[in-house]
Coordinates of C-alpha atoms and ligand atoms in Angstrom, one line a residue:
X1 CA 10.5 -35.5 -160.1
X2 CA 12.6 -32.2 -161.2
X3 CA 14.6 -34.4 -164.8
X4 CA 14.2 -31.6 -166.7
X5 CA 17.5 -29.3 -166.2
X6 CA 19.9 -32.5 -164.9
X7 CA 22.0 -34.2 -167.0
X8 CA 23.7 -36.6 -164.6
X9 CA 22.6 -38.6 -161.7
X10 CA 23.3 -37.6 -157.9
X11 CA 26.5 -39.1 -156.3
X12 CA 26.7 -42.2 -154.5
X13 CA 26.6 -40.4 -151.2
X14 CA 23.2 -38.6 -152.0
X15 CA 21.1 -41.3 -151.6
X16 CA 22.2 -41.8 -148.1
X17 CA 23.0 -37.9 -146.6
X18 CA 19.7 -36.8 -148.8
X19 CA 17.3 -39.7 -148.0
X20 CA 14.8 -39.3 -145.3
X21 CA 12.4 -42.1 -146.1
X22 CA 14.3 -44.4 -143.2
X23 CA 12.5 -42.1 -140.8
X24 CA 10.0 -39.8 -142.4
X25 CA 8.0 -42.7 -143.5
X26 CA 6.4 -42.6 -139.7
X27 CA 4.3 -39.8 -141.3
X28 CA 2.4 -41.5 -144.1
X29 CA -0.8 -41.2 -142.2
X30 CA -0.6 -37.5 -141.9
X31 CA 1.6 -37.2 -145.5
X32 CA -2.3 -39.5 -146.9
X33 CA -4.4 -37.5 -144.8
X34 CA -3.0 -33.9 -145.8
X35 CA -3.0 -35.1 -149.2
X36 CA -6.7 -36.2 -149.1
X37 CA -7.9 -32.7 -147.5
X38 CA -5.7 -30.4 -150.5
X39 CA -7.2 -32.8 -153.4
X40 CA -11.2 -31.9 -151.4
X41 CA -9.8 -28.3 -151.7
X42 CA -8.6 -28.3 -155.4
X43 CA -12.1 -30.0 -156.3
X44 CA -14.1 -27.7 -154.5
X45 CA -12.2 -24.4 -155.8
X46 CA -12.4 -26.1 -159.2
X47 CA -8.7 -26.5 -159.5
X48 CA -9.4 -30.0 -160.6
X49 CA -12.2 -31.8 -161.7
X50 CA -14.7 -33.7 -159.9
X51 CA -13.4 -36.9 -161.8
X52 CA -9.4 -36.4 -161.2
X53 CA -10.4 -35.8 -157.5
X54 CA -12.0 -39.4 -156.9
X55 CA -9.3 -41.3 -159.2
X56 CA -6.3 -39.5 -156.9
X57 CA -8.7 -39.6 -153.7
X58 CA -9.3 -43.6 -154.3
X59 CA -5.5 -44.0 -155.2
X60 CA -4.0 -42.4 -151.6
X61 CA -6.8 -44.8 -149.9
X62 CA -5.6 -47.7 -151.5
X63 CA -1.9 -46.7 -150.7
X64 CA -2.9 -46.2 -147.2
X65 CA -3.9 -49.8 -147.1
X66 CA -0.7 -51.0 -148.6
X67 CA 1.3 -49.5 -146.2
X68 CA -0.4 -50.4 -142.9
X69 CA -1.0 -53.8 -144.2
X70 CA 2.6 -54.1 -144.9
X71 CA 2.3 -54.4 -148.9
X72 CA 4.2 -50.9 -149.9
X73 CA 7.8 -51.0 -151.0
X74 CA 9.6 -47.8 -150.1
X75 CA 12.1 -46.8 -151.4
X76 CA 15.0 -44.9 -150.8
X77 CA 15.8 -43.9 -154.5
X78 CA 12.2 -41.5 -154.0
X79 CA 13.8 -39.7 -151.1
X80 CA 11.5 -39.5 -148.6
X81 CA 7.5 -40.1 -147.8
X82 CA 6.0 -37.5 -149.8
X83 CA 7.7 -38.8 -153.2
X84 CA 7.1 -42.5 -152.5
X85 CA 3.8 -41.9 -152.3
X86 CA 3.4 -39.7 -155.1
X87 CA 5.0 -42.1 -157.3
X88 CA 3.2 -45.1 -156.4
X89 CA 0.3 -43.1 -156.9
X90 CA 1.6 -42.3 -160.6
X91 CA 1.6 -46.2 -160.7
X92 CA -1.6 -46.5 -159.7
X93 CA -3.9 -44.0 -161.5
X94 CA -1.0 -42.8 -164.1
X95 CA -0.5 -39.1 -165.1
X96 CA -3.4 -37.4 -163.2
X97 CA -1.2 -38.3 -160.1
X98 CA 0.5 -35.1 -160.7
X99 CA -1.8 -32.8 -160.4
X100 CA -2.5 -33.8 -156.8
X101 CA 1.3 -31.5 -156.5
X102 CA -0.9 -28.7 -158.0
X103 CA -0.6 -25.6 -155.7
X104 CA 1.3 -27.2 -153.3
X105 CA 5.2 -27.8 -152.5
X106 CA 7.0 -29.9 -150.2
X107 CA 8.2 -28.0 -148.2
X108 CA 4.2 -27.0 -146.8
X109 CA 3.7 -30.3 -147.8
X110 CA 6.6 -31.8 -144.7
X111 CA 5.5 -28.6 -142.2
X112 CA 1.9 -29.6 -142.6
X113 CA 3.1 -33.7 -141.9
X114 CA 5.2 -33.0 -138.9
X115 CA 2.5 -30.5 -137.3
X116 CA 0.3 -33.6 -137.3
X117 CA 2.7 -35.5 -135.6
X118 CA 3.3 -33.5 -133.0
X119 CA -0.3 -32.1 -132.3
X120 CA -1.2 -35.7 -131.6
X121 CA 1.7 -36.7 -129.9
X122 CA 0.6 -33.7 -127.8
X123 CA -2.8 -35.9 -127.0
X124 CA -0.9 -39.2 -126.3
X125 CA 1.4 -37.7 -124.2
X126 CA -1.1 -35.9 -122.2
X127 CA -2.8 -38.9 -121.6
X128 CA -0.1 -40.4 -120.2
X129 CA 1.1 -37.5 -117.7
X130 CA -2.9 -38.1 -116.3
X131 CA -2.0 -41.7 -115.9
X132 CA 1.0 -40.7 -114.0
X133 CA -1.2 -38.1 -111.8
X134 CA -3.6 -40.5 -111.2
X135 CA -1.2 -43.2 -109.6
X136 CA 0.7 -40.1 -107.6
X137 CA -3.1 -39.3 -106.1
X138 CA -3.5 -42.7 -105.6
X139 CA -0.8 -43.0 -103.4
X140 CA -0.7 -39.8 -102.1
X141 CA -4.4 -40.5 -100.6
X142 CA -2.8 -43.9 -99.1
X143 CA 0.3 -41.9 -97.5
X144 CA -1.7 -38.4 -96.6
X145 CA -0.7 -38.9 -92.8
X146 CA 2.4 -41.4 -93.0
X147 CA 5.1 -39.2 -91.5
X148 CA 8.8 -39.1 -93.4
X149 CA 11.7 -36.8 -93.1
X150 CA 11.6 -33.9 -94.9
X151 CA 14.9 -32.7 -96.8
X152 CA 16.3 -29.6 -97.6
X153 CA 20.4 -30.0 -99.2
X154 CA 19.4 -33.4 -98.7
X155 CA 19.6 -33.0 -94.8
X156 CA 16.9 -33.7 -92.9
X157 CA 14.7 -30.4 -92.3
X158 CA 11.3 -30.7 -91.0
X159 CA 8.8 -33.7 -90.9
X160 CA 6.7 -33.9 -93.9
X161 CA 4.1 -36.7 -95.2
X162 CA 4.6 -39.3 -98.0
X163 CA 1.6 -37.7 -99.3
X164 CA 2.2 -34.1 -99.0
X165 CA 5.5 -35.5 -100.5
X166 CA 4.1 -37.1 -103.4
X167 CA 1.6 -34.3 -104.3
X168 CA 4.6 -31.8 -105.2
X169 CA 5.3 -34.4 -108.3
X170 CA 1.0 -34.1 -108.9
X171 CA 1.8 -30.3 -109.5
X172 CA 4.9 -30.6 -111.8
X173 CA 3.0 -33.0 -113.8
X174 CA -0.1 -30.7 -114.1
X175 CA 2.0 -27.7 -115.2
X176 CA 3.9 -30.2 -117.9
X177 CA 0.0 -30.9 -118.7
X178 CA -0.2 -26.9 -118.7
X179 CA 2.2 -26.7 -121.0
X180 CA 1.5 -29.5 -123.4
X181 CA -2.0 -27.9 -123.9
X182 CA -1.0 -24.5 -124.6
X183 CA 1.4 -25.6 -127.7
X184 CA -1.4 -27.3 -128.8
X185 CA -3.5 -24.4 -128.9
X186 CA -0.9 -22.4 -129.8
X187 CA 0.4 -24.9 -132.5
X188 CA -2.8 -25.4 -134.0
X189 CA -2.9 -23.7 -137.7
X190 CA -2.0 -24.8 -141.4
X191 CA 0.7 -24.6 -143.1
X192 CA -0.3 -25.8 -146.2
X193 CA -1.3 -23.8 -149.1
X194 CA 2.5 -22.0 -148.3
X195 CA 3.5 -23.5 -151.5
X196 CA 7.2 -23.2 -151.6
X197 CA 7.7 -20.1 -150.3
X198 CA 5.4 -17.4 -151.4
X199 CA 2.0 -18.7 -151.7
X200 CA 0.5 -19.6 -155.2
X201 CA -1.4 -18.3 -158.1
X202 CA -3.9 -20.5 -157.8
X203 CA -7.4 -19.9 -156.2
X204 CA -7.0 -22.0 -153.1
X205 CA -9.0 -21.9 -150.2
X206 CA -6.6 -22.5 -147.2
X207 CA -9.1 -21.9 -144.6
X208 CA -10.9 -25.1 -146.1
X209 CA -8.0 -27.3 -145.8
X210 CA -7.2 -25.7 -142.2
X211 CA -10.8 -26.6 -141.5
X212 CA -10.7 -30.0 -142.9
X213 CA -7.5 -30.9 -140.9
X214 CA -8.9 -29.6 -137.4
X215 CA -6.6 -26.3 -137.5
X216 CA -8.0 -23.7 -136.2
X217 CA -7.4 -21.4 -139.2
X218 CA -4.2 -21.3 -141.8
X219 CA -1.0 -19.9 -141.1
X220 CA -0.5 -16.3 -141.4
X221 CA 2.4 -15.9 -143.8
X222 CA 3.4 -18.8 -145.7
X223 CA 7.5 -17.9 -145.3
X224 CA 6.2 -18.0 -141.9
X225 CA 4.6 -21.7 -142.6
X226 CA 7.2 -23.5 -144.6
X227 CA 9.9 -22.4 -142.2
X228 CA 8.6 -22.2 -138.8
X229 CA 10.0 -25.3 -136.1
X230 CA 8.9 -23.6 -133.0
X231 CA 6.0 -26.3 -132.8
X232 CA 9.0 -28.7 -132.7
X233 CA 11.5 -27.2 -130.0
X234 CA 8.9 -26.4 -127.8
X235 CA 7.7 -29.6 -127.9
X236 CA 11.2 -30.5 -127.1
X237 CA 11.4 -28.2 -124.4
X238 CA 8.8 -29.4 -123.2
X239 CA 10.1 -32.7 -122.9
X240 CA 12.8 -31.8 -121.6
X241 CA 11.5 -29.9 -118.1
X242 CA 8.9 -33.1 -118.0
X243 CA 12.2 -35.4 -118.6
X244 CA 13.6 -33.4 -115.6
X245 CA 10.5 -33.9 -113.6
X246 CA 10.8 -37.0 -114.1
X247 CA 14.4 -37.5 -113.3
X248 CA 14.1 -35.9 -110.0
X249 CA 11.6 -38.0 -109.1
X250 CA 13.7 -41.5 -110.2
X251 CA 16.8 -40.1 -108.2
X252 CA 14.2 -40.1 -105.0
X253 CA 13.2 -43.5 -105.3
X254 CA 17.1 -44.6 -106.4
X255 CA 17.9 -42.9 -102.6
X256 CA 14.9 -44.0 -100.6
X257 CA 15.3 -47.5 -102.2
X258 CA 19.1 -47.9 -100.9
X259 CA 20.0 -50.0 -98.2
X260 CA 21.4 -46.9 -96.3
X261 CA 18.0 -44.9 -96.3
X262 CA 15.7 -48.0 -97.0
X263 CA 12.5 -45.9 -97.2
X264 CA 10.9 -47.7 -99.7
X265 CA 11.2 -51.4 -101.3
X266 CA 10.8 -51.9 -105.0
X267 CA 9.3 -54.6 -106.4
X268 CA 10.8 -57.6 -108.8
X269 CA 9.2 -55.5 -111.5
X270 CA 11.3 -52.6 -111.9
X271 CA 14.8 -53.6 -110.7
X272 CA 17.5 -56.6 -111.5
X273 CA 19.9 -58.5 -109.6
X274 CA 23.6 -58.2 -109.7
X275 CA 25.3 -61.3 -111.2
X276 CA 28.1 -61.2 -108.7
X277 CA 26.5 -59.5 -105.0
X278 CA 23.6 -61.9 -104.6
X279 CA 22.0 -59.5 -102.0
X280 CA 21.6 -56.5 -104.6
X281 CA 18.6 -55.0 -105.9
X282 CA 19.1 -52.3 -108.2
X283 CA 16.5 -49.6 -109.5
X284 CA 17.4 -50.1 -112.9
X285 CA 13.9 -48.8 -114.3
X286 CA 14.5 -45.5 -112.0
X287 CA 18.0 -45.2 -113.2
X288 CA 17.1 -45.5 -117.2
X289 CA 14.4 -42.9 -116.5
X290 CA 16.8 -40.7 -114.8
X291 CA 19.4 -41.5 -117.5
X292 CA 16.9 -40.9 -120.2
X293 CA 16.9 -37.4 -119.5
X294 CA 20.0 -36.5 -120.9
X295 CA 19.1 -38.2 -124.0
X296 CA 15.5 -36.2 -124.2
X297 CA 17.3 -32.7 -123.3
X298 CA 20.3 -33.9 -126.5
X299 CA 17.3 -33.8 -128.8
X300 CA 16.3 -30.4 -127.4
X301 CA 19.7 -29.1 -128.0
X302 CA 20.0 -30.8 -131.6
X303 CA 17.4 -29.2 -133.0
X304 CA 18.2 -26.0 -131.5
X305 CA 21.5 -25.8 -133.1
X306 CA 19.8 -26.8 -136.4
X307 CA 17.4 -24.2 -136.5
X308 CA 20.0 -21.5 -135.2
X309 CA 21.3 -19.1 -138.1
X310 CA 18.8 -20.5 -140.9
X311 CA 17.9 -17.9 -143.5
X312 CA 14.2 -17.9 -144.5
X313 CA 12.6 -19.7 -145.9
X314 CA 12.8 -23.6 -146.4
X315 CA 16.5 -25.3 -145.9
X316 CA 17.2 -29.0 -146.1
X317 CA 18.7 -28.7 -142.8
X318 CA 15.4 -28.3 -141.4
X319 CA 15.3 -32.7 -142.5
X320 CA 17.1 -32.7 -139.6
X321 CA 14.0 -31.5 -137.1
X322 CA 12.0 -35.8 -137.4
X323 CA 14.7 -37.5 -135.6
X324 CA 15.2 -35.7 -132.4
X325 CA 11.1 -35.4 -131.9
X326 CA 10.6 -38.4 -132.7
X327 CA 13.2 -40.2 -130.5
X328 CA 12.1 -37.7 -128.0
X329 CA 8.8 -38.5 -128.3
X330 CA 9.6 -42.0 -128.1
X331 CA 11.6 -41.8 -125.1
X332 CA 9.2 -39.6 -123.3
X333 CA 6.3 -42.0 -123.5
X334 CA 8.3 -45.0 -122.4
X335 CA 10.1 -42.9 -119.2
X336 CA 6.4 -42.2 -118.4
X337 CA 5.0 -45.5 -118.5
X338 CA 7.6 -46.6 -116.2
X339 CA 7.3 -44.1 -113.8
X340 CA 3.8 -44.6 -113.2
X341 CA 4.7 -48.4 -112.9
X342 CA 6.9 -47.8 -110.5
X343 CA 4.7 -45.4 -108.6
X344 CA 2.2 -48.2 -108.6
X345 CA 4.5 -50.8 -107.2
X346 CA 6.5 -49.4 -104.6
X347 CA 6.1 -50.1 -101.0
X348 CA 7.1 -47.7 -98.8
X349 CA 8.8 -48.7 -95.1
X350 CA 6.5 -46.6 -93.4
X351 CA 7.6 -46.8 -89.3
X352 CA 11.5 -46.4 -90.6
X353 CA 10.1 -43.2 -92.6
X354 CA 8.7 -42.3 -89.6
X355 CA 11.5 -43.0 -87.2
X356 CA 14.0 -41.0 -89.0
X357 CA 11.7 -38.5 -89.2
X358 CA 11.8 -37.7 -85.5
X359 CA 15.8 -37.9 -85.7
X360 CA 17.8 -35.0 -86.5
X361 CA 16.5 -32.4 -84.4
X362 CA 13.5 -32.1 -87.1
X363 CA 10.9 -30.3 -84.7
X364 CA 13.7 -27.5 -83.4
X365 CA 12.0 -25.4 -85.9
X366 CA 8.7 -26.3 -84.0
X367 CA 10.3 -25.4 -80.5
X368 CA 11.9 -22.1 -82.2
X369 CA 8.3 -21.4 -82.8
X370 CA 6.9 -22.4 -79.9
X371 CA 9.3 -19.9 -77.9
X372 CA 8.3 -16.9 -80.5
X373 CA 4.8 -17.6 -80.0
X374 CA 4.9 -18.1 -76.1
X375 CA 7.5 -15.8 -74.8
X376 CA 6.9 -13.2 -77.5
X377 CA 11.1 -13.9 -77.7
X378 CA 12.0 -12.4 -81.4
X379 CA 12.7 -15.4 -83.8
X380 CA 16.3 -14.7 -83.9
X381 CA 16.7 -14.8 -80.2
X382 CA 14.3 -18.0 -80.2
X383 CA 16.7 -19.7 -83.1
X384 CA 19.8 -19.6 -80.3
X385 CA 17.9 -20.5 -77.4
X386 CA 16.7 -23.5 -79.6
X387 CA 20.1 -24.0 -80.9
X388 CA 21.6 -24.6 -77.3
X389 CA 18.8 -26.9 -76.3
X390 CA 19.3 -28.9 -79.4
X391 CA 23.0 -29.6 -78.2
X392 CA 22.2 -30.0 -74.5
X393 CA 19.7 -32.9 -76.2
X394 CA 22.8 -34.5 -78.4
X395 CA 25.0 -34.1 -75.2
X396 CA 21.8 -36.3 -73.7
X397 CA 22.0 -38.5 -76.8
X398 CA 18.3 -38.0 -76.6
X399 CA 15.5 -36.2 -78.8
X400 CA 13.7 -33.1 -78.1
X401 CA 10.6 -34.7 -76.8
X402 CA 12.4 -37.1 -74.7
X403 CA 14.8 -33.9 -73.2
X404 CA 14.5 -32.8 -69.3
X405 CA 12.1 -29.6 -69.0
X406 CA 15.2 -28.6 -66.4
X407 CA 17.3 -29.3 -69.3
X408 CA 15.6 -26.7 -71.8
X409 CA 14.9 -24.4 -68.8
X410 CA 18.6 -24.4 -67.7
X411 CA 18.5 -22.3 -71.1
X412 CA 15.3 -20.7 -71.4
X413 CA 13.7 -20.2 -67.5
X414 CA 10.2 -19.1 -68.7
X415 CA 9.7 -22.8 -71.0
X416 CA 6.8 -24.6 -69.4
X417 CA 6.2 -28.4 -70.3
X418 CA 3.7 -27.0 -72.7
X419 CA 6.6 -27.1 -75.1
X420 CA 5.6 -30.7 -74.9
X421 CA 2.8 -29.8 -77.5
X422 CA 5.0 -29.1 -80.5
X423 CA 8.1 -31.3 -80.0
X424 CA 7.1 -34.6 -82.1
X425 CA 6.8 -35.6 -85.5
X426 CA 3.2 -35.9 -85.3
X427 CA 2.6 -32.6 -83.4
X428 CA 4.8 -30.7 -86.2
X429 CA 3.0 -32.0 -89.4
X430 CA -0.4 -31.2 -87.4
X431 CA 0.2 -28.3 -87.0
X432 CA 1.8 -27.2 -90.4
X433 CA -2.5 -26.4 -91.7
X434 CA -1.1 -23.1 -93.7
X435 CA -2.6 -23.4 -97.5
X436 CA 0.1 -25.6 -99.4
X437 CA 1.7 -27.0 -95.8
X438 CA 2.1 -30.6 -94.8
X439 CA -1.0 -30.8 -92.5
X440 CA -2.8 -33.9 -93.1
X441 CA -5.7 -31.8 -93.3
X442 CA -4.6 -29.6 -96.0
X443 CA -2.7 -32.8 -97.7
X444 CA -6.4 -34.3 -98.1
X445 CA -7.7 -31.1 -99.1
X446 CA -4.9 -30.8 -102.0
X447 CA -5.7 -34.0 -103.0
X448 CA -9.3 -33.6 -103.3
X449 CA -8.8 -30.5 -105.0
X450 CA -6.5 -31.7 -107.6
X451 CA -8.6 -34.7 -108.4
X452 CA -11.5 -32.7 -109.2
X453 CA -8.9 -30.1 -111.8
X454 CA -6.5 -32.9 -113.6
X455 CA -8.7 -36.6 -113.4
Ligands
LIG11 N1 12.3 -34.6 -146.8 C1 12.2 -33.2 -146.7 C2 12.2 -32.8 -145.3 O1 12.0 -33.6 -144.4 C3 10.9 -32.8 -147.3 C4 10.9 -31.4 -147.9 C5 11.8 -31.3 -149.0 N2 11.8 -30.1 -149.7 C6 12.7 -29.7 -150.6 N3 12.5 -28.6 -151.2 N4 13.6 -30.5 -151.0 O2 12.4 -31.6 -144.9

C-alpha cells in the first residue's frame, strides 16, 4: 500500500505488534458500509464517475457477502480491516479499487468504523438496561409491601420494603439509560472526510456522507475527527459506573443468599455446588458479575492511559482504543443478561425478611418520632429518652412493641399506649408516605411512575 520509498520489508515482529486484523475485523460492517456512503459521495461530487462508482459499489457488496458467509481470507500480512478489504477489492474489480482511497485516509477511515460500533452498541446496550428495568418493576410490584430490614453500614436501620428496595436499582439503571443516550447524541457526527489530518483538496461533501451514515452533521475540525476517543472512554465510563451498579447489586444478592442472612433462595440456574460441602450453594453468576467489574473499570483505565499525553493528530497508539471497548462491551452485555436472570429467578424468604426486620430496635427512630411529635420533646432530647427505652427493652430481651407502657414511662412519664401506633414494622413503613419514602403507597406510586418514563 505505501512500496514506493521502502526498500526492505518490516521485521518479523511487525506483523504481530502492528497487526490489528485479529480484532479490527469485528468492524467490516461499518469499515463496507462507510466505504459504500464516501464512494455515493465521490459520485455525486463527481470525484469519480458514475461507472467506477457501481464496479467499486458492487465489489464492497460482494465482499460483504464473503465475509459473513464465511468465504473471506484475512489476512494479517494487510494489517488490519480497512487494507484487507481494499485489497480484495483490487482482486475483484482491479485498479479502479484505488480510487475508492480517494479523499480519504485511514485514520478517518478507523474513527468513522469505531464510532459505528459504539453508537450501536449504545442501542444494544440500552436495550438491555430496559430488560433489566423491567424484571426490577416486575418484582418490585410483587414485593411493594413485603417488609425487610433496611441497612445503613450494613446494620440494620429502619424497616424498608423489597420493593421500595428494588426500585433504588430501577433508578440507577435509568440514569446509566440517561447517560447512554446522551453520548449518543452527543457522539453522533462524522468523521470522515478528515482525511489524514487536514482535510483534502478535493470537493467533497461531508455533510452528505454524515447524512448518509445517520450523523447528525460532520465533525467540526478534522484534527478534531481523526484524533478524538472521547466517544470511546465515555463509553467506558459509562460502563464502568453501570458495572458498579451492577456489582452492588450482585454483592446484595451474594449476602441475602447466605445461610447466615437467608433472605432470599437462588435458583439451580445461577449458582453451582461445591464438590467437597455437599450442602453448598454458591452465587456464582452474582459473583462473576460482581467480579466482572474490575475487568470493565481495567478497560476504562487502559484506554485512559493510552490516550493521556498523545500529540495531535492521529498516533498508532490510538490501535490500542478496539480492544478495551470491545471486551467492555462484551462483558457488559453478558453481566446484564445475567443480572436480569437472576432478578427473574430469585425467591425471596419473605416472613424471615420480615422477622428480622422487627429485630434490632428498627422502629426506635419511629418512637423518637413519636415523642417529638407528641410531647413537643426536641429531637435530641427524644433520641435519649428513646435510647434508654431501647435498653430497658434488651434488658427485657423483648422488642419495642412487646415492651411494658410502665417500662417506657419509668423513662418518659407523659408516653401514653398511643406509642403503640408507631412501634412495628408495619406501622413504620406506613407511615414513611414522604415523596421517595418506603410507604407502600408511594412504592406503588414510584412504580407506576417509572413504568410509564423507562418501559
Ligand atoms: N489499524 C489502524 C487503527 O486501528 C487504522 C489506522 C491506521 N492509520 C495509519 N495511519 N497507520 O488505528
Amino acid at each position: 500500500m505505501w512500496g514506493g520509498q521502502f526498500a526492505s520489508g518490516p521485521a518479523e515482529i511487525m506483523a504481530t505488534i502492528n497487526a490489528s486484523i485479529a480484532f479490527d475485523k469485528k468492524l467490516y460492517a461499518q469499515d463496507i458500509g462507510g466505504s459504500l456512503a464516501h464512494c455515493a459521495m465521490l459520485a455525486h461530487c463527481g470525484i469519480l464517475t458514475r461507472k467506477e462508482a457501481a464496479a467499486i459499489t458492487q465489489g464492497l457488496k460482494k465482499i460483504k457477502q464473503e465475509i459473513e458467509s464465511g468465504h473471506f481470507t484475512f489476512k494479517e500480512s494487510l494489517e488490519d480491516i480497512h487494507m484487507n478489504i481494499e485489497s480484495r477489492l483490487a482482486e475483484l474489480i482491479g485498479d479502479v479499487a484505488g480510487k475508492l482511497h480517494t479523499a480519504r485516509s485511514r485514520n478517518d477511515q478507523v474513527a468513522l468504523d469505531f464510532r459505528l460500533f459504539v453508537r450501536d452498541a449504545l442501542e444494544k446496550i440500552d436495550v438491555q438496561l430496559q430488560a433489566l428495568q423491567a424484571s426490577l418493576l416486575a418484582r418490585a410490584e410483587q414485593y411493594a409491601v413485603s417488609i425487610m430490614p433496611g441497612f445503613t453500614h450494613l446494620q440494620t436501620a429502619q424497616p424498608v420494603t423489597l420493593g421500595h428496595h428494588l426500585m433504588a436499582y430501577v433508578e440507577m439503571f435509568g440514569r446509566d439509560r440517561a447517560r447512554v443516550q446522551s453520548l449518543r447524541e452527543r457522539m453522533n457526527e462524522s468523521p470522515l472526510g478528515s482525511a489524514a489530518l487536514a482535510g483534502t483538496s478535493f470537493p467533497i461533501d461531508r455533510v452528505m456522507t454524515a447524512k448518509l451514515l445517520g450523523f447528525a452533521h460532520p465533525m467540526a475540525n478534522s484534527l478534531d475527527g481523526v484524533s478524538d476517543r472521547d466517544f470511546a472512554l465515555e463509553f467506558l465510563s459509562i460502563a464502568s459506573i453501570s458495572a458498579v451498579h451492577l456489582s452492588r447489586l450482585a454483592e446484595e444478592f451474594i449476602i441475602w443468599s447466605s445461610a447466615p442472612f437467608n433472605f432470599i433462595t437462588l435458583s439451580d440456574l445461577y449458582t453451582s455446588g461445591s464438590s467437597i460441602m455437599p450442602q453448598k450453594r454458591n452465587p456464582d453468576a452474582a459473583e462473576l458479575v460482581r467480579g466482572k467489574t474490575g475487568r470493565i473499570n481495567g478497560s476504562l483505565m487502559a484506554l485512559l492511559m493510552t490516550m493521556k499525553g498523545l500529540p495531535l493528530a492521529y498516533n498508532k497508539d490510538m490501535q490500542e482504543d478496539k480492544e478495551p471497548v470491545f471486551d467492555a462491551f462484551a462483558q457488559w452485555q453478558m453481566v446484564l443478561s445475567a443480572m436480569t436472570g437472576m432478578i427473574q429467578d430469585f425467591t425471596p424468604n419473605v416472613k424471615r425478611m420480615h422477622a428480622l426486620a422487627a429485630e434490632g430496635y428498627s422502629t426506635a427512630t419511629d418512637l423518637a418520632d413519636w415523642l417529638v411529635r407528641t410531647l413537643k420533646m426536641p429531637f435530641r432530647n427524644a433520641h435519649h429518652a428513646t435510647a434508654k427505652i431501647v435498653k430497658k427493652a434488651a434488658d427485657k430481651k423483648c422488642l419495642l412493641p412487646d415492651l411494658a407502657l410502665a417500662d417506657m414511662q419509668s423513662v418518659e412519664p407523659r408516653i401514653t399506649k398511643a406509642v403503640y401506633g408507631v412501634l412495628t414494622v408495619e406501622q413504620s413503613v406506613a407511615s414513611r408516605t414522604s415523596f421517595g419514602g418506603t410507604a407502600p403507597v408511594r412504592v406503588k406510586e414510584a412504580i407506576k411512575a417509572a413504568k410509564a418514563k423507562y418501559l
